C-alpha positions as a LaTeX table, in Angstrom:
\begin{tabular}{lrrr}
\hline
Residue & $x$ (\AA) & $y$ (\AA) & $z$ (\AA) \\
\hline
Unk1 & $-72.03$ & $-2.23$ & 143.63 \\
Unk2 & $-73.70$ & $-5.16$ & 144.60 \\
Unk3 & $-74.25$ & $-7.15$ & 148.24 \\
Unk4 & $-71.75$ & $-9.69$ & 146.66 \\
Unk5 & $-69.17$ & $-7.08$ & 145.82 \\
Unk6 & $-69.66$ & $-5.88$ & 149.78 \\
Unk7 & $-69.22$ & $-9.09$ & 151.24 \\
Unk8 & $-66.40$ & $-9.77$ & 148.57 \\
Unk9 & $-64.43$ & $-7.10$ & 149.93 \\
Unk10 & $-65.14$ & $-7.08$ & 153.48 \\
Unk11 & $-62.85$ & $-10.13$ & 153.70 \\
Unk12 & $-60.11$ & $-8.93$ & 152.41 \\
Unk13 & $-58.40$ & $-6.71$ & 154.73 \\
Unk14 & $-54.96$ & $-6.23$ & 152.46 \\
Unk15 & $-57.55$ & $-3.76$ & 150.43 \\
Unk16 & $-57.85$ & $-0.26$ & 150.31 \\
Unk17 & $-61.45$ & 1.17 & 150.66 \\
Unk18 & $-61.13$ & 2.42 & 146.84 \\
Unk19 & $-59.24$ & $-0.84$ & 145.54 \\
Unk20 & $-61.72$ & $-2.94$ & 147.40 \\
Unk21 & $-64.53$ & $-1.29$ & 145.21 \\
Unk22 & $-62.23$ & $-1.96$ & 141.84 \\
Unk23 & $-61.22$ & $-5.07$ & 142.69 \\
Unk24 & $-64.02$ & $-6.47$ & 143.64 \\
Unk25 & $-66.17$ & $-5.65$ & 140.90 \\
Unk26 & $-63.52$ & $-7.06$ & 138.28 \\
Unk27 & $-63.79$ & $-10.18$ & 140.34 \\
Unk28 & $-67.13$ & $-10.10$ & 140.33 \\
Unk29 & $-67.85$ & $-9.61$ & 136.36 \\
Unk30 & $-64.91$ & $-12.36$ & 135.74 \\
Unk31 & $-66.95$ & $-14.95$ & 138.52 \\
Unk32 & $-70.26$ & $-14.14$ & 137.24 \\
Unk33 & $-71.24$ & $-12.37$ & 140.68 \\
Unk34 & $-70.07$ & $-15.86$ & 142.31 \\
Unk35 & $-67.38$ & $-16.23$ & 144.59 \\
Unk36 & $-65.20$ & $-18.24$ & 142.84 \\
Unk37 & $-63.73$ & $-17.35$ & 139.28 \\
Unk38 & $-63.64$ & $-20.04$ & 136.94 \\
Unk39 & $-59.97$ & $-20.07$ & 134.60 \\
Unk40 & $-61.41$ & $-20.18$ & 131.63 \\
Unk41 & $-63.63$ & $-16.77$ & 132.69 \\
Unk42 & $-60.73$ & $-15.32$ & 133.65 \\
Unk43 & $-58.23$ & $-15.98$ & 130.82 \\
Unk44 & $-59.11$ & $-16.18$ & 127.04 \\
Unk45 & $-56.16$ & $-15.36$ & 125.42 \\
Unk46 & $-56.62$ & $-13.39$ & 121.96 \\
Unk47 & $-60.79$ & $-13.56$ & 122.07 \\
Unk48 & $-62.88$ & $-10.65$ & 122.64 \\
Unk49 & $-65.32$ & $-11.26$ & 125.22 \\
Unk50 & $-68.40$ & $-8.93$ & 126.79 \\
Unk51 & $-66.68$ & $-9.91$ & 130.07 \\
Unk52 & $-65.03$ & $-6.94$ & 131.76 \\
Unk53 & $-61.81$ & $-8.93$ & 132.64 \\
Unk54 & $-61.16$ & $-9.77$ & 129.08 \\
Unk55 & $-61.14$ & $-6.09$ & 127.80 \\
Unk56 & $-58.32$ & $-5.87$ & 130.22 \\
Unk57 & $-56.30$ & $-9.19$ & 130.29 \\
Unk58 & $-57.11$ & $-10.40$ & 126.87 \\
Unk59 & $-56.00$ & $-8.13$ & 124.10 \\
Unk60 & $-52.81$ & $-6.36$ & 126.49 \\
Unk61 & $-51.81$ & $-9.33$ & 128.10 \\
Unk62 & $-48.28$ & $-11.33$ & 126.90 \\
Unk63 & $-49.97$ & $-14.87$ & 127.02 \\
Unk64 & $-46.47$ & $-16.15$ & 128.73 \\
Unk65 & $-47.67$ & $-13.72$ & 131.44 \\
Unk66 & $-51.30$ & $-15.10$ & 131.15 \\
Unk67 & $-49.98$ & $-18.67$ & 131.63 \\
Unk68 & $-47.78$ & $-17.41$ & 134.71 \\
Unk69 & $-50.80$ & $-15.45$ & 136.37 \\
Unk70 & $-52.81$ & $-18.52$ & 136.26 \\
Unk71 & $-50.18$ & $-20.36$ & 138.06 \\
Unk72 & $-50.25$ & $-18.29$ & 140.98 \\
Unk73 & $-53.88$ & $-18.14$ & 141.42 \\
Unk74 & $-55.04$ & $-21.71$ & 140.04 \\
Unk75 & $-51.80$ & $-23.66$ & 141.68 \\
Unk76 & $-50.16$ & $-25.87$ & 138.26 \\
Unk77 & $-49.71$ & $-29.20$ & 138.17 \\
Unk78 & $-51.56$ & $-31.91$ & 140.39 \\
Unk79 & $-52.29$ & $-29.23$ & 142.76 \\
Unk80 & $-53.99$ & $-27.01$ & 140.34 \\
Unk81 & $-57.77$ & $-25.78$ & 141.64 \\
Unk82 & $-60.81$ & $-25.48$ & 138.56 \\
Unk83 & $-61.25$ & $-21.82$ & 140.60 \\
Unk84 & $-59.70$ & $-19.01$ & 142.80 \\
Unk85 & $-61.75$ & $-17.16$ & 145.44 \\
Unk86 & $-61.24$ & $-14.06$ & 146.14 \\
Unk87 & $-58.65$ & $-13.66$ & 148.64 \\
Unk88 & $-56.28$ & $-15.02$ & 146.32 \\
Unk89 & $-57.23$ & $-13.00$ & 143.43 \\
Unk90 & $-56.51$ & $-9.62$ & 145.44 \\
Unk91 & $-53.46$ & $-10.68$ & 146.51 \\
Unk92 & $-51.64$ & $-11.07$ & 143.66 \\
Unk93 & $-52.80$ & $-7.44$ & 143.41 \\
Unk94 & $-51.29$ & $-5.96$ & 146.57 \\
Unk95 & $-48.28$ & $-8.47$ & 146.41 \\
Unk96 & $-47.10$ & $-6.76$ & 142.94 \\
Unk97 & $-48.18$ & $-3.06$ & 143.29 \\
Unk98 & $-46.72$ & $-2.64$ & 147.96 \\
Unk99 & $-45.99$ & $-6.31$ & 148.37 \\
Unk100 & $-43.21$ & $-6.81$ & 150.81 \\
Unk101 & $-39.91$ & $-8.74$ & 149.42 \\
Unk102 & $-41.06$ & $-12.11$ & 150.90 \\
Unk103 & $-44.45$ & $-11.11$ & 149.19 \\
Unk104 & $-42.89$ & $-10.56$ & 145.86 \\
Unk105 & $-41.05$ & $-13.80$ & 146.54 \\
Unk106 & $-43.84$ & $-15.94$ & 146.59 \\
Unk107 & $-45.44$ & $-14.40$ & 143.84 \\
Unk108 & $-42.29$ & $-14.76$ & 141.57 \\
Unk109 & $-41.89$ & $-18.70$ & 143.13 \\
Unk110 & $-45.98$ & $-19.32$ & 142.26 \\
Unk111 & $-46.23$ & $-17.60$ & 139.18 \\
Unk112 & $-43.20$ & $-19.93$ & 137.50 \\
Unk113 & $-44.70$ & $-23.40$ & 138.70 \\
Unk114 & $-42.32$ & $-23.72$ & 142.41 \\
Unk115 & $-43.30$ & $-23.62$ & 145.42 \\
Unk116 & $-41.56$ & $-20.68$ & 147.55 \\
Unk117 & $-38.43$ & $-22.25$ & 149.57 \\
Unk118 & $-35.15$ & $-21.01$ & 149.79 \\
Unk119 & $-33.61$ & $-24.02$ & 148.81 \\
Unk120 & $-35.30$ & $-23.96$ & 145.21 \\
Unk121 & $-33.30$ & $-22.61$ & 142.73 \\
Unk122 & $-34.99$ & $-20.92$ & 139.41 \\
Unk123 & $-34.02$ & $-21.46$ & 135.98 \\
Unk124 & $-32.50$ & $-18.16$ & 134.37 \\
Unk125 & $-34.41$ & $-18.95$ & 131.50 \\
Unk126 & $-37.46$ & $-18.68$ & 133.03 \\
Unk127 & $-36.90$ & $-15.98$ & 135.38 \\
Unk128 & $-35.94$ & $-14.31$ & 132.03 \\
Unk129 & $-39.18$ & $-15.02$ & 130.04 \\
Unk130 & $-40.95$ & $-13.71$ & 133.28 \\
Unk131 & $-39.46$ & $-10.77$ & 132.98 \\
Unk132 & $-40.21$ & $-10.68$ & 129.42 \\
Unk133 & $-44.20$ & $-11.19$ & 129.94 \\
Unk134 & $-44.04$ & $-8.36$ & 132.52 \\
Unk135 & $-42.27$ & $-5.97$ & 130.03 \\
Unk136 & $-44.04$ & $-6.89$ & 127.00 \\
Unk137 & $-47.43$ & $-6.60$ & 129.15 \\
Unk138 & $-46.01$ & $-2.94$ & 130.11 \\
Unk139 & $-45.59$ & $-2.20$ & 126.44 \\
Unk140 & $-49.03$ & $-3.47$ & 125.00 \\
Unk141 & $-50.66$ & $-1.33$ & 127.81 \\
Unk142 & $-48.71$ & 1.61 & 126.26 \\
Unk143 & $-49.63$ & 0.90 & 122.76 \\
Unk144 & $-53.03$ & 0.44 & 123.52 \\
Unk145 & $-53.19$ & 4.02 & 125.66 \\
Unk146 & $-55.17$ & 6.78 & 124.71 \\
Unk147 & $-52.80$ & 9.01 & 127.09 \\
Unk148 & $-51.06$ & 12.01 & 124.63 \\
Unk149 & $-47.87$ & 11.08 & 126.28 \\
Unk150 & $-47.90$ & 7.71 & 124.97 \\
Unk151 & $-49.86$ & 8.59 & 121.93 \\
Unk152 & $-47.09$ & 11.59 & 120.86 \\
Unk153 & $-44.31$ & 8.92 & 120.91 \\
Unk154 & $-46.37$ & 6.21 & 118.94 \\
Unk155 & $-47.18$ & 8.53 & 116.06 \\
Unk156 & $-43.87$ & 10.14 & 115.91 \\
Unk157 & $-42.70$ & 6.37 & 115.00 \\
Unk158 & $-41.48$ & 5.18 & 118.09 \\
Unk159 & $-42.67$ & 1.75 & 118.27 \\
Unk160 & $-42.48$ & $-1.09$ & 120.85 \\
Unk161 & $-40.88$ & $-4.03$ & 118.28 \\
Unk162 & $-40.88$ & $-7.25$ & 119.45 \\
Unk163 & $-37.06$ & $-7.73$ & 119.26 \\
Unk164 & $-36.49$ & $-4.39$ & 121.73 \\
Unk165 & $-39.18$ & $-5.80$ & 124.19 \\
Unk166 & $-37.40$ & $-9.19$ & 124.40 \\
Unk167 & $-34.07$ & $-6.97$ & 125.28 \\
Unk168 & $-35.99$ & $-4.79$ & 127.96 \\
Unk169 & $-36.93$ & $-8.51$ & 129.27 \\
Unk170 & $-33.68$ & $-9.35$ & 129.42 \\
Unk171 & $-31.81$ & $-6.26$ & 130.80 \\
Unk172 & $-33.72$ & $-6.63$ & 133.49 \\
Unk173 & $-33.30$ & $-9.95$ & 134.33 \\
Unk174 & $-29.71$ & $-9.93$ & 133.62 \\
Unk175 & $-29.34$ & $-8.01$ & 137.26 \\
Unk176 & $-30.20$ & $-10.84$ & 138.98 \\
Unk177 & $-26.73$ & $-12.01$ & 139.92 \\
Unk178 & $-23.33$ & $-12.31$ & 138.72 \\
Unk179 & $-21.73$ & $-11.33$ & 135.63 \\
Unk180 & $-24.50$ & $-9.06$ & 133.28 \\
Unk181 & $-22.48$ & $-10.75$ & 130.18 \\
Unk182 & $-21.69$ & $-14.19$ & 131.45 \\
Unk183 & $-24.62$ & $-17.04$ & 130.88 \\
Unk184 & $-26.75$ & $-17.66$ & 133.99 \\
Unk185 & $-27.84$ & $-20.93$ & 133.96 \\
Unk186 & $-30.02$ & $-20.78$ & 137.72 \\
Unk187 & $-30.49$ & $-18.60$ & 140.59 \\
Unk188 & $-30.60$ & $-19.01$ & 144.27 \\
Unk189 & $-33.38$ & $-17.55$ & 146.63 \\
Unk190 & $-30.92$ & $-15.39$ & 148.10 \\
Unk191 & $-29.65$ & $-14.11$ & 144.78 \\
Unk192 & $-33.72$ & $-13.55$ & 144.00 \\
Unk193 & $-34.42$ & $-11.68$ & 147.29 \\
Unk194 & $-31.77$ & $-9.15$ & 146.55 \\
Unk195 & $-32.71$ & $-8.60$ & 143.05 \\
Unk196 & $-35.88$ & $-8.18$ & 143.81 \\
Unk197 & $-35.00$ & $-5.16$ & 146.98 \\
Unk198 & $-32.59$ & $-3.50$ & 144.36 \\
Unk199 & $-34.60$ & $-3.73$ & 140.98 \\
Unk200 & $-36.52$ & $-0.38$ & 140.74 \\
Unk201 & $-37.58$ & $-0.94$ & 137.12 \\
Unk202 & $-38.79$ & $-4.01$ & 137.29 \\
Unk203 & $-41.00$ & $-3.10$ & 140.20 \\
Unk204 & $-42.04$ & $-0.45$ & 138.60 \\
Unk205 & $-43.23$ & $-2.17$ & 135.70 \\
Unk206 & $-44.58$ & $-4.76$ & 137.93 \\
Unk207 & $-46.95$ & $-1.96$ & 139.79 \\
Unk208 & $-48.07$ & $-0.16$ & 136.78 \\
Unk209 & $-49.04$ & $-3.68$ & 134.65 \\
Unk210 & $-51.24$ & $-4.84$ & 137.76 \\
Unk211 & $-52.91$ & $-1.45$ & 138.55 \\
Unk212 & $-54.19$ & $-1.64$ & 134.49 \\
Unk213 & $-54.82$ & $-5.48$ & 134.39 \\
Unk214 & $-56.94$ & $-5.05$ & 137.96 \\
Unk215 & $-58.60$ & $-1.64$ & 136.73 \\
Unk216 & $-57.51$ & 0.69 & 139.48 \\
Unk217 & $-58.05$ & 4.52 & 138.74 \\
Unk218 & $-60.03$ & 3.88 & 135.99 \\
Unk219 & $-62.94$ & 6.10 & 134.69 \\
Unk220 & $-66.11$ & 4.94 & 134.23 \\
Unk221 & $-67.21$ & 4.22 & 131.03 \\
Unk222 & $-63.62$ & 4.78 & 129.68 \\
Unk223 & $-62.55$ & 1.58 & 127.92 \\
Unk224 & $-59.42$ & 2.47 & 127.27 \\
Unk225 & $-56.83$ & 1.81 & 129.90 \\
Unk226 & $-54.82$ & 3.87 & 131.42 \\
Unk227 & $-51.29$ & 3.30 & 131.40 \\
Unk228 & $-50.58$ & 5.65 & 133.94 \\
Unk229 & $-52.93$ & 5.88 & 137.39 \\
Unk230 & $-52.72$ & 9.84 & 138.36 \\
Unk231 & $-50.37$ & 10.07 & 141.46 \\
Unk232 & $-48.18$ & 7.94 & 139.88 \\
Unk233 & $-44.79$ & 8.79 & 138.00 \\
Unk234 & $-45.00$ & 7.43 & 134.57 \\
Unk235 & $-42.25$ & 5.16 & 132.94 \\
Unk236 & $-42.28$ & 7.07 & 129.74 \\
Unk237 & $-41.15$ & 10.63 & 130.02 \\
Unk238 & $-43.24$ & 14.06 & 128.56 \\
Unk239 & $-41.61$ & 14.96 & 125.20 \\
Unk240 & $-41.40$ & 18.03 & 124.67 \\
Unk241 & $-40.55$ & 19.71 & 121.13 \\
Unk242 & $-41.29$ & 16.74 & 118.56 \\
Unk243 & $-44.97$ & 17.93 & 118.19 \\
Unk244 & $-43.02$ & 20.67 & 115.48 \\
Unk245 & $-41.41$ & 18.04 & 113.45 \\
Unk246 & $-43.52$ & 16.48 & 111.17 \\
Unk247 & $-41.23$ & 13.73 & 109.43 \\
Unk248 & $-39.49$ & 12.56 & 112.77 \\
Unk249 & $-36.63$ & 9.87 & 111.89 \\
Unk250 & $-37.53$ & 7.95 & 115.02 \\
Unk251 & $-34.26$ & 5.24 & 115.49 \\
Unk252 & $-34.80$ & 3.86 & 119.02 \\
Unk253 & $-37.73$ & 2.42 & 120.62 \\
Unk254 & $-40.20$ & 2.63 & 123.36 \\
Unk255 & $-38.41$ & $-0.02$ & 125.68 \\
Unk256 & $-35.35$ & 1.81 & 125.06 \\
Unk257 & $-36.78$ & 4.95 & 126.28 \\
Unk258 & $-38.79$ & 3.30 & 129.38 \\
Unk259 & $-35.22$ & 1.28 & 130.01 \\
Unk260 & $-33.13$ & 4.21 & 129.75 \\
Unk261 & $-35.44$ & 6.83 & 131.43 \\
Unk262 & $-35.10$ & 4.55 & 134.53 \\
Unk263 & $-31.24$ & 4.84 & 135.11 \\
Unk264 & $-30.87$ & 8.88 & 135.13 \\
Unk265 & $-31.56$ & 10.65 & 138.26 \\
Unk266 & $-35.63$ & 10.76 & 139.52 \\
Unk267 & $-35.73$ & 14.72 & 139.21 \\
Unk268 & $-34.90$ & 14.41 & 135.36 \\
Unk269 & $-37.51$ & 11.39 & 134.39 \\
Unk270 & $-40.55$ & 13.32 & 133.97 \\
Unk271 & $-39.58$ & 14.87 & 130.67 \\
Unk272 & $-37.55$ & 14.45 & 127.53 \\
Unk273 & $-36.59$ & 17.47 & 125.50 \\
Unk274 & $-35.77$ & 17.23 & 121.73 \\
Unk275 & $-32.75$ & 19.69 & 120.85 \\
Unk276 & $-31.14$ & 17.79 & 118.40 \\
Unk277 & $-31.15$ & 15.16 & 115.07 \\
Unk278 & $-28.65$ & 15.11 & 112.96 \\
Unk279 & $-31.33$ & 13.99 & 110.41 \\
Unk280 & $-33.40$ & 17.07 & 110.84 \\
Unk281 & $-30.47$ & 19.90 & 111.75 \\
Unk282 & $-28.06$ & 18.70 & 109.57 \\
Unk283 & $-24.71$ & 16.67 & 109.89 \\
Unk284 & $-22.92$ & 20.00 & 111.49 \\
Unk285 & $-21.18$ & 19.95 & 114.68 \\
Unk286 & $-21.36$ & 23.85 & 114.98 \\
Unk287 & $-24.84$ & 22.97 & 114.75 \\
Unk288 & $-24.95$ & 20.53 & 117.18 \\
Unk289 & $-23.46$ & 22.23 & 119.95 \\
Unk290 & $-24.56$ & 25.60 & 119.72 \\
Unk291 & $-28.39$ & 23.69 & 120.24 \\
Unk292 & $-27.35$ & 21.40 & 123.27 \\
Unk293 & $-25.23$ & 24.59 & 125.18 \\
Unk294 & $-26.90$ & 25.75 & 128.48 \\
Unk295 & $-29.40$ & 22.90 & 128.06 \\
Unk296 & $-28.83$ & 21.34 & 131.80 \\
Unk297 & $-28.61$ & 17.65 & 132.03 \\
Unk298 & $-28.57$ & 15.67 & 128.48 \\
Unk299 & $-28.78$ & 12.30 & 127.02 \\
Unk300 & $-26.58$ & 11.53 & 123.55 \\
Unk301 & $-27.56$ & 8.55 & 121.59 \\
Unk302 & $-25.92$ & 7.35 & 118.76 \\
Unk303 & $-26.91$ & 5.03 & 116.34 \\
Unk304 & $-23.57$ & 3.39 & 114.24 \\
Unk305 & $-23.51$ & 2.01 & 110.53 \\
Unk306 & $-23.55$ & $-1.57$ & 112.35 \\
Unk307 & $-26.89$ & $-0.97$ & 113.72 \\
Unk308 & $-25.43$ & $-1.00$ & 117.07 \\
Unk309 & $-27.09$ & 1.98 & 119.35 \\
Unk310 & $-25.40$ & 3.83 & 122.23 \\
Unk311 & $-24.39$ & 6.73 & 123.73 \\
Unk312 & $-24.33$ & 8.69 & 127.63 \\
Unk313 & $-25.56$ & 10.94 & 129.50 \\
Unk314 & $-24.22$ & 13.79 & 130.59 \\
Unk315 & $-25.02$ & 15.47 & 134.03 \\
Unk316 & $-24.15$ & 19.12 & 133.49 \\
Unk317 & $-24.30$ & 21.01 & 130.74 \\
Unk318 & $-22.28$ & 20.97 & 127.66 \\
Unk319 & $-20.69$ & 24.19 & 127.39 \\
Unk320 & $-17.34$ & 24.71 & 124.58 \\
Unk321 & $-13.75$ & 24.57 & 126.63 \\
Unk322 & $-10.21$ & 23.15 & 126.61 \\
Unk323 & $-11.09$ & 20.98 & 129.75 \\
Unk324 & $-13.37$ & 18.07 & 130.80 \\
Unk325 & $-16.57$ & 18.96 & 132.89 \\
Unk326 & $-19.25$ & 16.55 & 134.88 \\
Unk327 & $-19.66$ & 14.61 & 137.63 \\
Unk328 & $-20.19$ & 11.13 & 139.02 \\
Unk329 & $-23.98$ & 11.05 & 138.13 \\
Unk330 & $-22.16$ & 10.66 & 133.96 \\
Unk331 & $-22.63$ & 7.10 & 132.69 \\
Unk332 & $-22.29$ & 5.52 & 129.08 \\
Unk333 & $-24.63$ & 3.23 & 127.67 \\
Unk334 & $-26.07$ & 0.64 & 125.13 \\
Unk335 & $-29.51$ & 0.25 & 123.64 \\
Unk336 & $-29.05$ & $-2.46$ & 120.85 \\
Unk337 & $-27.86$ & $-5.45$ & 120.58 \\
Unk338 & $-28.41$ & $-5.50$ & 124.53 \\
Unk339 & $-29.34$ & $-2.90$ & 127.02 \\
Unk340 & $-26.37$ & $-2.31$ & 129.24 \\
Unk341 & $-25.65$ & 0.68 & 131.67 \\
Unk342 & $-21.92$ & 1.46 & 132.80 \\
Unk343 & $-21.64$ & 3.79 & 135.73 \\
Unk344 & $-18.75$ & 5.97 & 136.91 \\
Unk345 & $-15.62$ & 4.28 & 138.64 \\
Unk346 & $-14.86$ & 7.87 & 139.85 \\
Unk347 & $-11.09$ & 6.91 & 138.92 \\
Unk348 & $-11.02$ & 10.04 & 136.71 \\
Unk349 & $-13.30$ & 12.82 & 135.99 \\
Unk350 & $-13.40$ & 12.60 & 132.33 \\
Unk351 & $-16.74$ & 12.82 & 131.85 \\
Unk352 & $-17.64$ & 15.40 & 129.13 \\
Unk353 & $-15.66$ & 17.18 & 127.02 \\
Unk354 & $-16.83$ & 19.31 & 124.05 \\
Unk355 & $-14.39$ & 22.24 & 121.52 \\
Unk356 & $-14.12$ & 23.08 & 117.98 \\
Unk357 & $-11.94$ & 25.58 & 115.85 \\
Unk358 & $-8.97$ & 25.09 & 118.16 \\
Unk359 & $-5.30$ & 24.26 & 116.90 \\
Unk360 & $-4.14$ & 22.24 & 120.02 \\
Unk361 & $-7.30$ & 20.41 & 121.08 \\
Unk362 & $-8.94$ & 17.70 & 119.37 \\
Unk363 & $-12.16$ & 19.33 & 117.86 \\
Unk364 & $-14.92$ & 17.37 & 119.43 \\
Unk365 & $-16.97$ & 15.26 & 121.76 \\
Unk366 & $-15.39$ & 13.22 & 124.12 \\
Unk367 & $-17.32$ & 11.15 & 127.20 \\
Unk368 & $-15.37$ & 9.06 & 128.98 \\
Unk369 & $-11.52$ & 7.83 & 128.62 \\
Unk370 & $-8.64$ & 10.13 & 126.85 \\
Unk371 & $-8.34$ & 12.60 & 123.77 \\
Unk372 & $-7.16$ & 9.92 & 121.75 \\
Unk373 & $-8.95$ & 7.21 & 123.08 \\
Unk374 & $-12.72$ & 8.08 & 124.42 \\
Unk375 & $-15.34$ & 5.45 & 125.26 \\
Unk376 & $-17.25$ & 8.16 & 123.01 \\
Unk377 & $-15.70$ & 10.35 & 120.46 \\
Unk378 & $-17.51$ & 11.91 & 118.14 \\
Unk379 & $-15.20$ & 14.04 & 115.17 \\
Unk380 & $-16.01$ & 17.71 & 114.52 \\
Unk381 & $-14.49$ & 17.86 & 111.12 \\
Unk382 & $-16.15$ & 15.84 & 109.09 \\
Unk383 & $-18.68$ & 15.28 & 111.21 \\
Unk384 & $-20.33$ & 11.83 & 111.04 \\
Unk385 & $-17.12$ & 9.69 & 112.12 \\
Unk386 & $-16.53$ & 8.45 & 115.67 \\
Unk387 & $-14.69$ & 5.83 & 117.71 \\
Unk388 & $-15.18$ & 4.06 & 121.03 \\
Unk389 & $-11.97$ & 2.84 & 122.53 \\
Unk390 & $-11.69$ & $-1.26$ & 123.96 \\
Unk391 & $-11.21$ & 0.42 & 127.55 \\
Unk392 & $-12.56$ & 3.14 & 129.65 \\
Unk393 & $-11.50$ & 3.78 & 132.58 \\
Unk394 & $-13.76$ & 6.35 & 133.60 \\
Unk395 & $-16.72$ & 3.79 & 133.48 \\
Unk396 & $-17.19$ & 0.75 & 135.45 \\
Unk397 & $-18.06$ & $-2.53$ & 133.52 \\
Unk398 & $-17.21$ & $-0.62$ & 130.42 \\
Unk399 & $-17.21$ & $-2.65$ & 126.82 \\
Unk400 & $-16.80$ & $-0.99$ & 123.77 \\
Unk401 & $-20.03$ & 0.55 & 122.77 \\
Unk402 & $-20.13$ & 0.28 & 119.14 \\
Unk403 & $-19.49$ & $-2.65$ & 116.65 \\
Unk404 & $-16.54$ & $-1.29$ & 115.11 \\
Unk405 & $-13.48$ & 0.76 & 116.87 \\
Unk406 & $-14.32$ & 3.31 & 114.22 \\
Unk407 & $-17.27$ & 4.04 & 113.13 \\
Unk408 & $-19.28$ & 5.94 & 111.01 \\
Unk409 & $-22.45$ & 7.86 & 112.51 \\
Unk410 & $-25.80$ & 6.83 & 111.09 \\
Unk411 & $-28.10$ & 8.53 & 113.26 \\
Unk412 & $-27.15$ & 11.11 & 116.17 \\
Unk413 & $-29.76$ & 12.53 & 118.62 \\
Unk414 & $-29.19$ & 14.69 & 121.78 \\
Unk415 & $-32.41$ & 15.17 & 124.49 \\
Unk416 & $-32.41$ & 17.29 & 127.00 \\
Unk417 & $-34.09$ & 15.83 & 130.52 \\
Unk418 & $-36.01$ & 17.17 & 133.01 \\
Unk419 & $-36.96$ & 21.27 & 132.97 \\
Unk420 & $-35.05$ & 23.54 & 131.02 \\
Unk421 & $-32.64$ & 25.32 & 133.66 \\
Unk422 & $-33.13$ & 28.91 & 134.01 \\
Unk423 & $-30.46$ & 31.01 & 132.77 \\
Unk424 & $-28.48$ & 32.81 & 135.43 \\
Unk425 & $-27.89$ & 35.95 & 133.36 \\
Unk426 & $-32.06$ & 36.06 & 133.72 \\
Unk427 & $-31.88$ & 35.17 & 137.28 \\
Unk428 & $-29.86$ & 37.61 & 138.25 \\
Unk429 & $-31.55$ & 40.66 & 136.23 \\
Unk430 & $-34.77$ & 39.67 & 138.07 \\
Unk431 & $-33.60$ & 38.88 & 141.88 \\
Unk432 & $-30.91$ & 42.11 & 142.37 \\
Unk433 & $-31.95$ & 45.29 & 144.00 \\
Unk434 & $-30.45$ & 48.73 & 144.37 \\
Unk435 & $-30.02$ & 47.54 & 147.85 \\
Unk436 & $-28.16$ & 44.43 & 147.09 \\
Unk437 & $-25.79$ & 45.97 & 145.64 \\
Unk438 & $-24.84$ & 48.33 & 147.90 \\
Unk439 & $-24.41$ & 46.56 & 151.32 \\
Unk440 & $-23.42$ & 49.56 & 152.86 \\
Unk441 & $-26.32$ & 51.83 & 152.04 \\
Unk442 & $-28.79$ & 48.55 & 153.69 \\
Unk443 & $-26.24$ & 49.11 & 156.62 \\
Unk444 & $-27.15$ & 52.17 & 157.10 \\
Unk445 & $-30.76$ & 51.61 & 156.63 \\
Unk446 & $-31.41$ & 49.09 & 159.21 \\
Unk447 & $-28.95$ & 51.56 & 161.79 \\
Unk448 & $-31.32$ & 53.87 & 161.16 \\
Unk449 & $-34.32$ & 51.83 & 161.83 \\
Unk450 & $-35.85$ & 52.73 & 158.30 \\
Unk451 & $-37.88$ & 50.35 & 157.01 \\
Unk452 & $-37.12$ & 49.04 & 153.78 \\
Unk453 & $-40.28$ & 49.09 & 151.86 \\
Unk454 & $-38.80$ & 47.44 & 148.37 \\
Unk455 & $-38.36$ & 44.11 & 150.57 \\
Unk456 & $-42.18$ & 43.55 & 150.65 \\
Unk457 & $-42.77$ & 43.64 & 147.23 \\
Unk458 & $-39.84$ & 42.31 & 145.70 \\
Unk459 & $-40.75$ & 39.22 & 143.54 \\
Unk460 & $-40.39$ & 35.41 & 144.94 \\
Unk461 & $-37.77$ & 33.22 & 143.21 \\
Unk462 & $-38.62$ & 31.19 & 140.77 \\
Unk463 & $-40.07$ & 27.66 & 142.21 \\
\hline
\end{tabular}
């Protein structure tokens, strides 16, 4: 790195030493070794250029986000400057990756062409487009990534379609205040502040986008952006079990996976395990039940014959039985036409039910509600028929998930999330010793002062 970069980096105390190296090198390439960047050198949307920044910001960045970043860096209207200095360039990175709420507020206001002022309201439509531009850029980064994780999903038919990316941005913006399904017009600084504090997905999307745009943790000579720096959790889970499926019939989108994965408990977000598909394993309730039992927490995803996509998160392993099981971590969701999540009310515990071959109880799968009026009801026989009730007291804010109350299942999938749990039986067989099953013998040895040699060689429990 030349003297110019060292001098630039020394001026900015916001950056760590490692970040100084990357950000200064990126700035140096765009500024042509000067102390200022011209706007034309930074963003040349859609063109391929030899400039290093163009390789990061040209092909991947959503044109709207390019304009928003330009507003932050160079200003807008009569206040617009023809150039930007290193400190402002570094601030854009730092505030988006690890900024305080106030710093992120300033970025949002300035990017949308507004001065940060507590009395200024932001048009909701503008905020929605801002969220869409960040979501769109993240999906573009994923699609151009060389990581095996992203490539496996994409090669199996999981696209990043514009309509679904737009729905992801809308779902992120919709939580800014008020009723999720009522139209917003403007949001206040107070609403924006609370939203920035609580919206984890927006923060993660922005963080990963700016880590990529600024080339942080990029290996020397690697011209492909890395969607996830080494120490960062991915918003995209590791797909387990898809490799063996040559003609996988994907019906959900990369945007759906990112959004849905952000709502399940963090301990399960690293991996999705493919368990069942009605297209691959057949339309058989018995087959589905056999494949999803004892698999830990799972996600049920259904597409009805009208193209509505919805489902539920089941926090405990499915099992056949006459009673409801599960806990308040359970939630229902829709993915299309909108992305919405309905958390548990704790009003009742009717989270999961699955039964088959009984005469006195319903044969099928239920999530929420009552036997005859489930939030989701999947009939066992004939398999392929289902229903979604108009109301469901088990989940807060619930609205009917399918287009029609009674629907035909076009596609049904179940994914296990997180690592597969260790079966208790196997664990018991491994850990139990003779002394464990005979406490009296153990006590006699203790009183006699005898050493129990097996204690030292017992295998440690699995992590």
